[in-house]
Each structure stands twice: as structure tokens, then as C-alpha cells.
Amino acid sequence: MIACELKREWRKTVVTRKERFEFDAGERAGAMDALAAWITQGPPRRSIVWIIGPTEAQYFVLPWSPALIDRGMRDAYARARYEQLFEQDASGAAFYFAAPSDGNGQLVSCVPIELPAELAAHALRTESELLGIKPAISMVWDRFRDVLETEQGTLCVVDGDRQAIVEHDRKRIEGIVVKPRGKSPALPAKREGVVRRFSNEPSRAQPSASSVDLSLPPQNGFVATQDAAYAFALCGAL
């Protein structure tokens, strides 16, 4: 678990503190306690945005139609699609919808229903305002939308031991799959178009015309080549 503290100064973002909180699978409580203590050492007025990685989330593309402007119909359609794809009861999941592109579908992210309640309780405990809960894939897509939506290719989002592979044709997301990363960051099988990679580890591969790393701009308190572990936490801020 990664945490970054940001401060706005004269229209600039400054990264004032960074920290990592390690925990084993299923043993998050201790790390959450340590995070709470870390947060309360900062400024008294604070807000939190949580970025949820591929380990906690599931994803699918909801075919878009004008009828889905009605949120109730869209939500019902998404829940039915979720149960069809994952063979799980939709009542056990919380749904997050990326911004739709006209006629090109909508990326849907799903997390366990208990997670938003846990994060809201944590914000209350630390006397912080919970500004949002955002799945990592949507966050990365929104951050680099100006690049991704102008080309055909594959976005490979690597976070710890998981990787999400998003195939797209400009604005249209054609498919997404999440799978174990393996011992080293693995790119998908070569297909037509550009492969873009966003990771919490620096790339060791040489860039090429068809494979390019996405990286955040350097900022006071953050240098991508040194601080790659914090990239997801900062994706929506820098």
C-alpha cells in the first residue's frame, strides 16, 4: 500500500511525503493502522483519494447505447453483465463507471462491496474528507486519454503481481483482462498498434517505435525514474 501527501503551491503540486505500508494477503488491518497514524501526522485539514489496483478490482466493458443515459437502466444492465461474466452475485460488488465515449462503450470497475465502507470508516477515523475511490485502470486511462484515444493499440497496466491488459481502438475499449504478472513485467503478445505500459516499477526494456512507457512528469518531490513505486498514487494528481 502506497501513500503520498500533496500540497498545492502557486498552481504547482508539491509531493511533501511518501510512504509504503507492507502487508500480507488478508492482513491489511495493521497496514491501515500504520497509514492512519501517518496521515494524522500531516496537516489538520486533509482529503483522501483512494486508487484501487487490479488486485482488488474486476473490469469489463459495458456496450453503450443511448438508452443507458438513464442511470437506473445502466446500473441494472451492468449488474446483469457482471453476473454473466464473473458468475458472482452482483450484490457483493460496488460499481464504478468511467466516462463513456459516444457509441464506444463504457469501462466498468467492480470492487468488493465491503471496501468502500472500510475506506469511508478509515477517512472518518483520521478526520479526513474522502474525495473519491477510483480504480487504477480508469485512473490511468483518464490521465493519458489524450495519447491513448488517438491511436490503436494495447495499454498494459502493471501493479505489483498483477497486470491489466486493455486493447483499444482509439476511444473504443475492445477488451480487458487482468492476470498474474509473473516474475517480470510481461507485455501482451504483439498485435497491431502501439503498446503503452504504466507500472509501479521502472521499465528495463529499451523503448521502441511500437512499445512506449507512460510516465508522469517530474515534480517537486517526485522523479519518475526514482519514485516509480508511487506512480499509481500520484496518477490523478500530476
PDB file of C-alpha atoms in Angstrom:
ATOM      1  CA  MET A   1       0.000   0.000   0.000  1.00  0.00           C
ATOM      2  CA  ILE A   2       1.393   3.373  -1.109  1.00  0.00           C
ATOM      3  CA  ALA A   3       0.611   6.816   0.284  1.00  0.00           C
ATOM      4  CA  CYS A   4       1.616  10.266  -0.957  1.00  0.00           C
ATOM      5  CA  GLU A   5       0.936  13.623   0.635  1.00  0.00           C
ATOM      6  CA  LEU A   6       0.442  16.535  -1.757  1.00  0.00           C
ATOM      7  CA  LYS A   7       0.418  20.266  -1.275  1.00  0.00           C
ATOM      8  CA  ARG A   8      -0.670  22.933  -3.759  1.00  0.00           C
ATOM      9  CA  GLU A   9       1.692  25.891  -4.005  1.00  0.00           C
ATOM     10  CA  TRP A  10       1.214  28.705  -6.505  1.00  0.00           C
ATOM     11  CA  ARG A  11      -0.578  26.499  -9.044  1.00  0.00           C
ATOM     12  CA  LYS A  12       2.023  23.778  -8.593  1.00  0.00           C
ATOM     13  CA  THR A  13       1.774  20.399  -6.911  1.00  0.00           C
ATOM     14  CA  VAL A  14       4.453  19.521  -4.378  1.00  0.00           C
ATOM     15  CA  VAL A  15       4.883  15.980  -3.072  1.00  0.00           C
ATOM     16  CA  THR A  16       5.713  16.565   0.597  1.00  0.00           C
ATOM     17  CA  ARG A  17       5.753  12.988   1.932  1.00  0.00           C
ATOM     18  CA  LYS A  18       5.778   9.444   0.532  1.00  0.00           C
ATOM     19  CA  GLU A  19       5.485   6.140   2.381  1.00  0.00           C
ATOM     20  CA  ARG A  20       4.949   2.418   1.773  1.00  0.00           C
ATOM     21  CA  PHE A  21       2.980   0.108   4.078  1.00  0.00           C
ATOM     22  CA  GLU A  22       3.673  -3.591   3.549  1.00  0.00           C
ATOM     23  CA  PHE A  23       1.208  -6.352   4.454  1.00  0.00           C
ATOM     24  CA  ASP A  24       0.498  -9.968   3.570  1.00  0.00           C
ATOM     25  CA  ALA A  25      -2.617 -11.029   1.705  1.00  0.00           C
ATOM     26  CA  GLY A  26      -5.616 -10.883   4.001  1.00  0.00           C
ATOM     27  CA  GLU A  27      -3.685  -8.984   6.689  1.00  0.00           C
ATOM     28  CA  ARG A  28      -4.439  -5.375   5.758  1.00  0.00           C
ATOM     29  CA  ALA A  29      -5.575  -4.161   9.210  1.00  0.00           C
ATOM     30  CA  GLY A  30      -2.060  -3.477  10.520  1.00  0.00           C
ATOM     31  CA  ALA A  31      -1.125  -1.506   7.419  1.00  0.00           C
ATOM     32  CA  MET A  32      -4.335   0.511   7.683  1.00  0.00           C
ATOM     33  CA  ASP A  33      -3.493   1.347  11.306  1.00  0.00           C
ATOM     34  CA  ALA A  34       0.005   2.468  10.282  1.00  0.00           C
ATOM     35  CA  LEU A  35      -1.463   4.560   7.451  1.00  0.00           C
ATOM     36  CA  ALA A  36      -3.910   6.214   9.850  1.00  0.00           C
ATOM     37  CA  ALA A  37      -1.056   7.199  12.169  1.00  0.00           C
ATOM     38  CA  TRP A  38       0.945   8.535   9.201  1.00  0.00           C
ATOM     39  CA  ILE A  39      -1.994  10.608   7.935  1.00  0.00           C
ATOM     40  CA  THR A  40      -2.649  12.228  11.313  1.00  0.00           C
ATOM     41  CA  GLN A  41       0.956  13.459  11.406  1.00  0.00           C
ATOM     42  CA  GLY A  42       0.161  15.737   8.471  1.00  0.00           C
ATOM     43  CA  PRO A  43      -1.848  18.963   8.151  1.00  0.00           C
ATOM     44  CA  PRO A  44      -5.104  19.118  10.126  1.00  0.00           C
ATOM     45  CA  ARG A  45      -7.226  19.843   7.029  1.00  0.00           C
ATOM     46  CA  ARG A  46      -6.837  16.982   4.608  1.00  0.00           C
ATOM     47  CA  SER A  47      -8.671  14.998   1.961  1.00  0.00           C
ATOM     48  CA  ILE A  48      -8.047  11.497   0.614  1.00  0.00           C
ATOM     49  CA  VAL A  49      -8.445   9.871  -2.791  1.00  0.00           C
ATOM     50  CA  TRP A  50      -8.022   6.083  -2.883  1.00  0.00           C
ATOM     51  CA  ILE A  51      -6.666   4.389  -6.026  1.00  0.00           C
ATOM     52  CA  ILE A  52      -7.692   0.716  -6.168  1.00  0.00           C
ATOM     53  CA  GLY A  53      -5.302  -1.609  -8.015  1.00  0.00           C
ATOM     54  CA  PRO A  54      -6.047  -4.701 -10.167  1.00  0.00           C
ATOM     55  CA  THR A  55      -5.656  -6.977  -7.123  1.00  0.00           C
ATOM     56  CA  GLU A  56      -8.931  -5.676  -5.663  1.00  0.00           C
ATOM     57  CA  ALA A  57     -10.894  -4.858  -8.815  1.00  0.00           C
ATOM     58  CA  GLN A  58     -12.573  -6.584 -11.741  1.00  0.00           C
ATOM     59  CA  TYR A  59     -13.258  -4.892 -15.055  1.00  0.00           C
ATOM     60  CA  PHE A  60     -15.459  -5.207 -18.102  1.00  0.00           C
ATOM     61  CA  VAL A  61     -16.731  -3.049 -20.946  1.00  0.00           C
ATOM     62  CA  LEU A  62     -20.426  -2.213 -20.952  1.00  0.00           C
ATOM     63  CA  PRO A  63     -21.751  -1.771 -24.507  1.00  0.00           C
ATOM     64  CA  TRP A  64     -23.089   1.756 -24.767  1.00  0.00           C
ATOM     65  CA  SER A  65     -26.407   2.791 -26.196  1.00  0.00           C
ATOM     66  CA  PRO A  66     -28.498   5.963 -25.874  1.00  0.00           C
ATOM     67  CA  ALA A  67     -30.833   4.061 -23.508  1.00  0.00           C
ATOM     68  CA  LEU A  68     -28.045   3.891 -20.939  1.00  0.00           C
ATOM     69  CA  ILE A  69     -28.289   7.623 -20.336  1.00  0.00           C
ATOM     70  CA  ASP A  70     -30.824   6.506 -17.743  1.00  0.00           C
ATOM     71  CA  ARG A  71     -28.641   5.578 -14.779  1.00  0.00           C
ATOM     72  CA  GLY A  72     -31.081   3.095 -13.331  1.00  0.00           C
ATOM     73  CA  MET A  73     -31.196   1.149 -16.599  1.00  0.00           C
ATOM     74  CA  ARG A  74     -27.412   1.384 -16.982  1.00  0.00           C
ATOM     75  CA  ASP A  75     -26.812   0.084 -13.440  1.00  0.00           C
ATOM     76  CA  ALA A  76     -29.217  -2.826 -13.932  1.00  0.00           C
ATOM     77  CA  TYR A  77     -27.557  -3.705 -17.242  1.00  0.00           C
ATOM     78  CA  ALA A  78     -24.105  -3.545 -15.617  1.00  0.00           C
ATOM     79  CA  ARG A  79     -25.150  -5.831 -12.761  1.00  0.00           C
ATOM     80  CA  ALA A  80     -26.608  -8.376 -15.159  1.00  0.00           C
ATOM     81  CA  ARG A  81     -23.461  -8.245 -17.290  1.00  0.00           C
ATOM     82  CA  TYR A  82     -21.270  -8.670 -14.191  1.00  0.00           C
ATOM     83  CA  GLU A  83     -23.157 -11.807 -13.124  1.00  0.00           C
ATOM     84  CA  GLN A  84     -22.920 -13.200 -16.632  1.00  0.00           C
ATOM     85  CA  LEU A  85     -19.174 -12.624 -16.936  1.00  0.00           C
ATOM     86  CA  PHE A  86     -17.950 -13.494 -13.444  1.00  0.00           C
ATOM     87  CA  GLU A  87     -20.707 -15.866 -12.244  1.00  0.00           C
ATOM     88  CA  GLN A  88     -20.954 -13.938  -8.975  1.00  0.00           C
ATOM     89  CA  ASP A  89     -23.868 -12.204  -7.261  1.00  0.00           C
ATOM     90  CA  ALA A  90     -23.774  -8.508  -8.178  1.00  0.00           C
ATOM     91  CA  SER A  91     -24.991  -7.573  -4.689  1.00  0.00           C
ATOM     92  CA  GLY A  92     -21.464  -8.357  -3.444  1.00  0.00           C
ATOM     93  CA  ALA A  93     -19.820  -5.687  -5.618  1.00  0.00           C
ATOM     94  CA  ALA A  94     -19.659  -1.890  -5.820  1.00  0.00           C
ATOM     95  CA  PHE A  95     -19.615  -0.493  -9.360  1.00  0.00           C
ATOM     96  CA  TYR A  96     -17.631   2.452 -10.735  1.00  0.00           C
ATOM     97  CA  PHE A  97     -18.223   3.789 -14.246  1.00  0.00           C
ATOM     98  CA  ALA A  98     -15.595   5.553 -16.346  1.00  0.00           C
ATOM     99  CA  ALA A  99     -16.643   8.439 -18.558  1.00  0.00           C
ATOM    100  CA  PRO A 100     -18.465   6.996 -21.601  1.00  0.00           C
ATOM    101  CA  SER A 101     -17.440   7.714 -25.163  1.00  0.00           C
ATOM    102  CA  ASP A 102     -20.377   8.173 -27.519  1.00  0.00           C
ATOM    103  CA  GLY A 103     -21.127   4.881 -29.209  1.00  0.00           C
ATOM    104  CA  ASN A 104     -17.956   3.236 -27.890  1.00  0.00           C
ATOM    105  CA  GLY A 105     -18.944   1.578 -24.625  1.00  0.00           C
ATOM    106  CA  GLN A 106     -18.123   2.335 -21.020  1.00  0.00           C
ATOM    107  CA  LEU A 107     -15.423   0.848 -18.806  1.00  0.00           C
ATOM    108  CA  VAL A 108     -16.882  -0.573 -15.582  1.00  0.00           C
ATOM    109  CA  SER A 109     -14.793  -1.360 -12.498  1.00  0.00           C
ATOM    110  CA  CYS A 110     -16.085  -3.517  -9.652  1.00  0.00           C
ATOM    111  CA  VAL A 111     -14.696  -3.913  -6.125  1.00  0.00           C
ATOM    112  CA  PRO A 112     -15.933  -5.918  -3.118  1.00  0.00           C
ATOM    113  CA  ILE A 113     -18.925  -4.174  -1.549  1.00  0.00           C
ATOM    114  CA  GLU A 114     -17.173  -4.027   1.841  1.00  0.00           C
ATOM    115  CA  LEU A 115     -14.234  -1.994   0.525  1.00  0.00           C
ATOM    116  CA  PRO A 116     -15.916   1.429   0.096  1.00  0.00           C
ATOM    117  CA  ALA A 117     -17.380   1.148   3.605  1.00  0.00           C
ATOM    118  CA  GLU A 118     -13.941   0.280   5.006  1.00  0.00           C
ATOM    119  CA  LEU A 119     -12.329   3.263   3.294  1.00  0.00           C
ATOM    120  CA  ALA A 120     -15.093   5.625   4.407  1.00  0.00           C
ATOM    121  CA  ALA A 121     -14.648   4.452   8.015  1.00  0.00           C
ATOM    122  CA  HIS A 122     -10.888   4.959   7.718  1.00  0.00           C
ATOM    123  CA  ALA A 123     -11.380   8.546   6.499  1.00  0.00           C
ATOM    124  CA  LEU A 124     -13.710   9.245   9.421  1.00  0.00           C
ATOM    125  CA  ARG A 125     -11.178   7.771  11.829  1.00  0.00           C
ATOM    126  CA  THR A 126      -8.420  10.062  10.527  1.00  0.00           C
ATOM    127  CA  GLU A 127     -10.737  13.097  10.373  1.00  0.00           C
ATOM    128  CA  SER A 128     -10.206  13.346   6.622  1.00  0.00           C
ATOM    129  CA  GLU A 129     -12.579  14.104   3.769  1.00  0.00           C
ATOM    130  CA  LEU A 130     -12.963  11.142   1.416  1.00  0.00           C
ATOM    131  CA  LEU A 131     -12.907  12.770  -2.024  1.00  0.00           C
ATOM    132  CA  GLY A 132     -13.125   9.608  -4.088  1.00  0.00           C
ATOM    133  CA  ILE A 133     -12.426   5.936  -4.714  1.00  0.00           C
ATOM    134  CA  LYS A 134     -11.000   5.388  -8.188  1.00  0.00           C
ATOM    135  CA  PRO A 135      -9.952   2.075  -9.795  1.00  0.00           C
ATOM    136  CA  ALA A 136      -6.435   2.237 -11.217  1.00  0.00           C
ATOM    137  CA  ILE A 137      -7.273   1.278 -14.804  1.00  0.00           C
ATOM    138  CA  SER A 138      -9.809   4.091 -15.131  1.00  0.00           C
ATOM    139  CA  MET A 139      -7.384   6.490 -13.475  1.00  0.00           C
ATOM    140  CA  VAL A 140      -4.563   5.639 -15.896  1.00  0.00           C
ATOM    141  CA  TRP A 141      -6.885   5.824 -18.913  1.00  0.00           C
ATOM    142  CA  ASP A 142      -8.217   9.238 -17.877  1.00  0.00           C
ATOM    143  CA  ARG A 143      -4.718  10.574 -17.126  1.00  0.00           C
ATOM    144  CA  PHE A 144      -3.325   9.583 -20.537  1.00  0.00           C
ATOM    145  CA  ARG A 145      -6.557   9.863 -22.533  1.00  0.00           C
ATOM    146  CA  ASP A 146      -5.079  12.496 -24.867  1.00  0.00           C
ATOM    147  CA  VAL A 147      -2.486   9.951 -26.018  1.00  0.00           C
ATOM    148  CA  LEU A 148      -4.422   6.689 -25.912  1.00  0.00           C
ATOM    149  CA  GLU A 149      -7.520   7.915 -27.716  1.00  0.00           C
ATOM    150  CA  THR A 150      -5.517   8.985 -30.767  1.00  0.00           C
ATOM    151  CA  GLU A 151      -4.131   5.531 -31.547  1.00  0.00           C
ATOM    152  CA  GLN A 152      -4.903   1.843 -31.821  1.00  0.00           C
ATOM    153  CA  GLY A 153      -3.040  -0.492 -29.507  1.00  0.00           C
ATOM    154  CA  THR A 154      -2.691  -2.037 -26.075  1.00  0.00           C
ATOM    155  CA  LEU A 155      -2.430  -0.456 -22.656  1.00  0.00           C
ATOM    156  CA  CYS A 156      -0.626  -2.695 -20.161  1.00  0.00           C
ATOM    157  CA  VAL A 157      -1.062  -1.561 -16.542  1.00  0.00           C
ATOM    158  CA  VAL A 158       1.311  -3.388 -14.165  1.00  0.00           C
ATOM    159  CA  ASP A 159       0.722  -3.099 -10.425  1.00  0.00           C
ATOM    160  CA  GLY A 160       2.666  -5.420  -8.136  1.00  0.00           C
ATOM    161  CA  ASP A 161       1.984  -9.038  -9.074  1.00  0.00           C
ATOM    162  CA  ARG A 162      -0.971  -8.231 -11.345  1.00  0.00           C
ATOM    163  CA  GLN A 163      -1.277  -6.763 -14.805  1.00  0.00           C
ATOM    164  CA  ALA A 164      -4.305  -5.489 -16.670  1.00  0.00           C
ATOM    165  CA  ILE A 165      -4.207  -5.615 -20.468  1.00  0.00           C
ATOM    166  CA  VAL A 166      -6.542  -3.216 -22.266  1.00  0.00           C
ATOM    167  CA  GLU A 167      -6.945  -3.492 -26.026  1.00  0.00           C
ATOM    168  CA  HIS A 168      -8.420  -0.449 -27.678  1.00  0.00           C
ATOM    169  CA  ASP A 169      -9.015   1.254 -30.993  1.00  0.00           C
ATOM    170  CA  ARG A 170      -8.714   4.937 -30.177  1.00  0.00           C
ATOM    171  CA  LYS A 171     -11.676   5.772 -27.916  1.00  0.00           C
ATOM    172  CA  ARG A 172     -13.193   2.319 -28.136  1.00  0.00           C
ATOM    173  CA  ILE A 173     -12.029  -0.174 -25.484  1.00  0.00           C
ATOM    174  CA  GLU A 174     -12.342  -3.555 -27.178  1.00  0.00           C
ATOM    175  CA  GLY A 175     -11.411  -5.822 -24.282  1.00  0.00           C
ATOM    176  CA  ILE A 176      -9.719  -6.004 -20.899  1.00  0.00           C
ATOM    177  CA  VAL A 177      -8.227  -8.878 -18.941  1.00  0.00           C
ATOM    178  CA  VAL A 178      -6.462  -8.991 -15.555  1.00  0.00           C
ATOM    179  CA  LYS A 179      -3.960 -11.751 -14.865  1.00  0.00           C
ATOM    180  CA  PRO A 180      -0.846 -12.543 -12.782  1.00  0.00           C
ATOM    181  CA  ARG A 181       2.189 -10.649 -13.939  1.00  0.00           C
ATOM    182  CA  GLY A 182       4.734 -13.398 -13.373  1.00  0.00           C
ATOM    183  CA  LYS A 183       8.311 -12.887 -12.293  1.00  0.00           C
ATOM    184  CA  SER A 184       8.909  -9.936 -14.586  1.00  0.00           C
ATOM    185  CA  PRO A 185       6.700  -7.285 -16.190  1.00  0.00           C
ATOM    186  CA  ALA A 186       5.267  -9.005 -19.263  1.00  0.00           C
ATOM    187  CA  LEU A 187       3.826  -7.249 -22.260  1.00  0.00           C
ATOM    188  CA  PRO A 188       0.986  -8.882 -24.196  1.00  0.00           C
ATOM    189  CA  ALA A 189       1.569 -10.784 -27.397  1.00  0.00           C
ATOM    190  CA  LYS A 190       2.406  -8.474 -30.242  1.00  0.00           C
ATOM    191  CA  ARG A 191      -0.634  -7.091 -32.047  1.00  0.00           C
ATOM    192  CA  GLU A 192      -1.238  -4.253 -34.427  1.00  0.00           C
ATOM    193  CA  GLY A 193      -0.757  -0.824 -32.911  1.00  0.00           C
ATOM    194  CA  VAL A 194       1.226   0.752 -30.091  1.00  0.00           C
ATOM    195  CA  VAL A 195       1.846  -0.935 -26.742  1.00  0.00           C
ATOM    196  CA  ARG A 196       1.763   1.535 -23.856  1.00  0.00           C
ATOM    197  CA  ARG A 197       2.862   0.459 -20.372  1.00  0.00           C
ATOM    198  CA  PHE A 198       2.218   2.096 -16.998  1.00  0.00           C
ATOM    199  CA  SER A 199       3.817   0.467 -13.984  1.00  0.00           C
ATOM    200  CA  ASN A 200       4.865   0.908 -10.364  1.00  0.00           C
ATOM    201  CA  GLU A 201       8.325  -0.299 -11.367  1.00  0.00           C
ATOM    202  CA  PRO A 202      10.776   1.361 -13.782  1.00  0.00           C
ATOM    203  CA  SER A 203      10.988  -0.356 -17.146  1.00  0.00           C
ATOM    204  CA  ARG A 204      14.214  -2.187 -18.001  1.00  0.00           C
ATOM    205  CA  ALA A 205      13.314  -2.565 -21.636  1.00  0.00           C
ATOM    206  CA  GLN A 206      14.552  -0.203 -24.302  1.00  0.00           C
ATOM    207  CA  PRO A 207      11.750   1.922 -25.808  1.00  0.00           C
ATOM    208  CA  SER A 208      10.835   1.228 -29.424  1.00  0.00           C
ATOM    209  CA  ALA A 209       8.543   2.666 -32.058  1.00  0.00           C
ATOM    210  CA  SER A 210       5.765   0.228 -31.042  1.00  0.00           C
ATOM    211  CA  SER A 211       6.323  -0.024 -27.257  1.00  0.00           C
ATOM    212  CA  VAL A 212       6.443   3.026 -25.014  1.00  0.00           C
ATOM    213  CA  ASP A 213       6.268   3.551 -21.265  1.00  0.00           C
ATOM    214  CA  LEU A 214       3.793   6.101 -19.948  1.00  0.00           C
ATOM    215  CA  SER A 215       5.248   8.220 -17.174  1.00  0.00           C
ATOM    216  CA  LEU A 216       4.254  11.163 -15.030  1.00  0.00           C
ATOM    217  CA  PRO A 217       6.057  14.488 -15.386  1.00  0.00           C
ATOM    218  CA  PRO A 218       8.784  15.288 -12.844  1.00  0.00           C
ATOM    219  CA  GLN A 219       7.562  17.382  -9.962  1.00  0.00           C
ATOM    220  CA  ASN A 220       8.945  18.804  -6.754  1.00  0.00           C
ATOM    221  CA  GLY A 221       9.223  15.694  -4.550  1.00  0.00           C
ATOM    222  CA  PHE A 222       8.749  13.170  -7.384  1.00  0.00           C
ATOM    223  CA  VAL A 223      11.127  11.850 -10.058  1.00  0.00           C
ATOM    224  CA  ALA A 224       9.693   9.031 -12.167  1.00  0.00           C
ATOM    225  CA  THR A 225      12.986   7.137 -12.522  1.00  0.00           C
ATOM    226  CA  GLN A 226      13.470   7.101  -8.754  1.00  0.00           C
ATOM    227  CA  ASP A 227       9.908   7.062  -7.429  1.00  0.00           C
ATOM    228  CA  ALA A 228       8.104   4.662  -9.783  1.00  0.00           C
ATOM    229  CA  ALA A 229       6.609   2.816  -6.785  1.00  0.00           C
ATOM    230  CA  TYR A 230       4.441   5.889  -6.114  1.00  0.00           C
ATOM    231  CA  ALA A 231       3.203   6.331  -9.685  1.00  0.00           C
ATOM    232  CA  PHE A 232      -0.314   4.981  -9.108  1.00  0.00           C
ATOM    233  CA  ALA A 233      -0.865   7.110  -6.015  1.00  0.00           C
ATOM    234  CA  LEU A 234       0.107  10.215  -7.999  1.00  0.00           C
ATOM    235  CA  CYS A 235      -1.510   9.346 -11.330  1.00  0.00           C
ATOM    236  CA  GLY A 236      -4.519  11.577 -10.845  1.00  0.00           C
ATOM    237  CA  ALA A 237      -2.581  14.459  -9.329  1.00  0.00           C
ATOM    238  CA  LEU A 238       0.396  15.045 -11.618  1.00  0.00           C
TER     239      LEU A 238
END
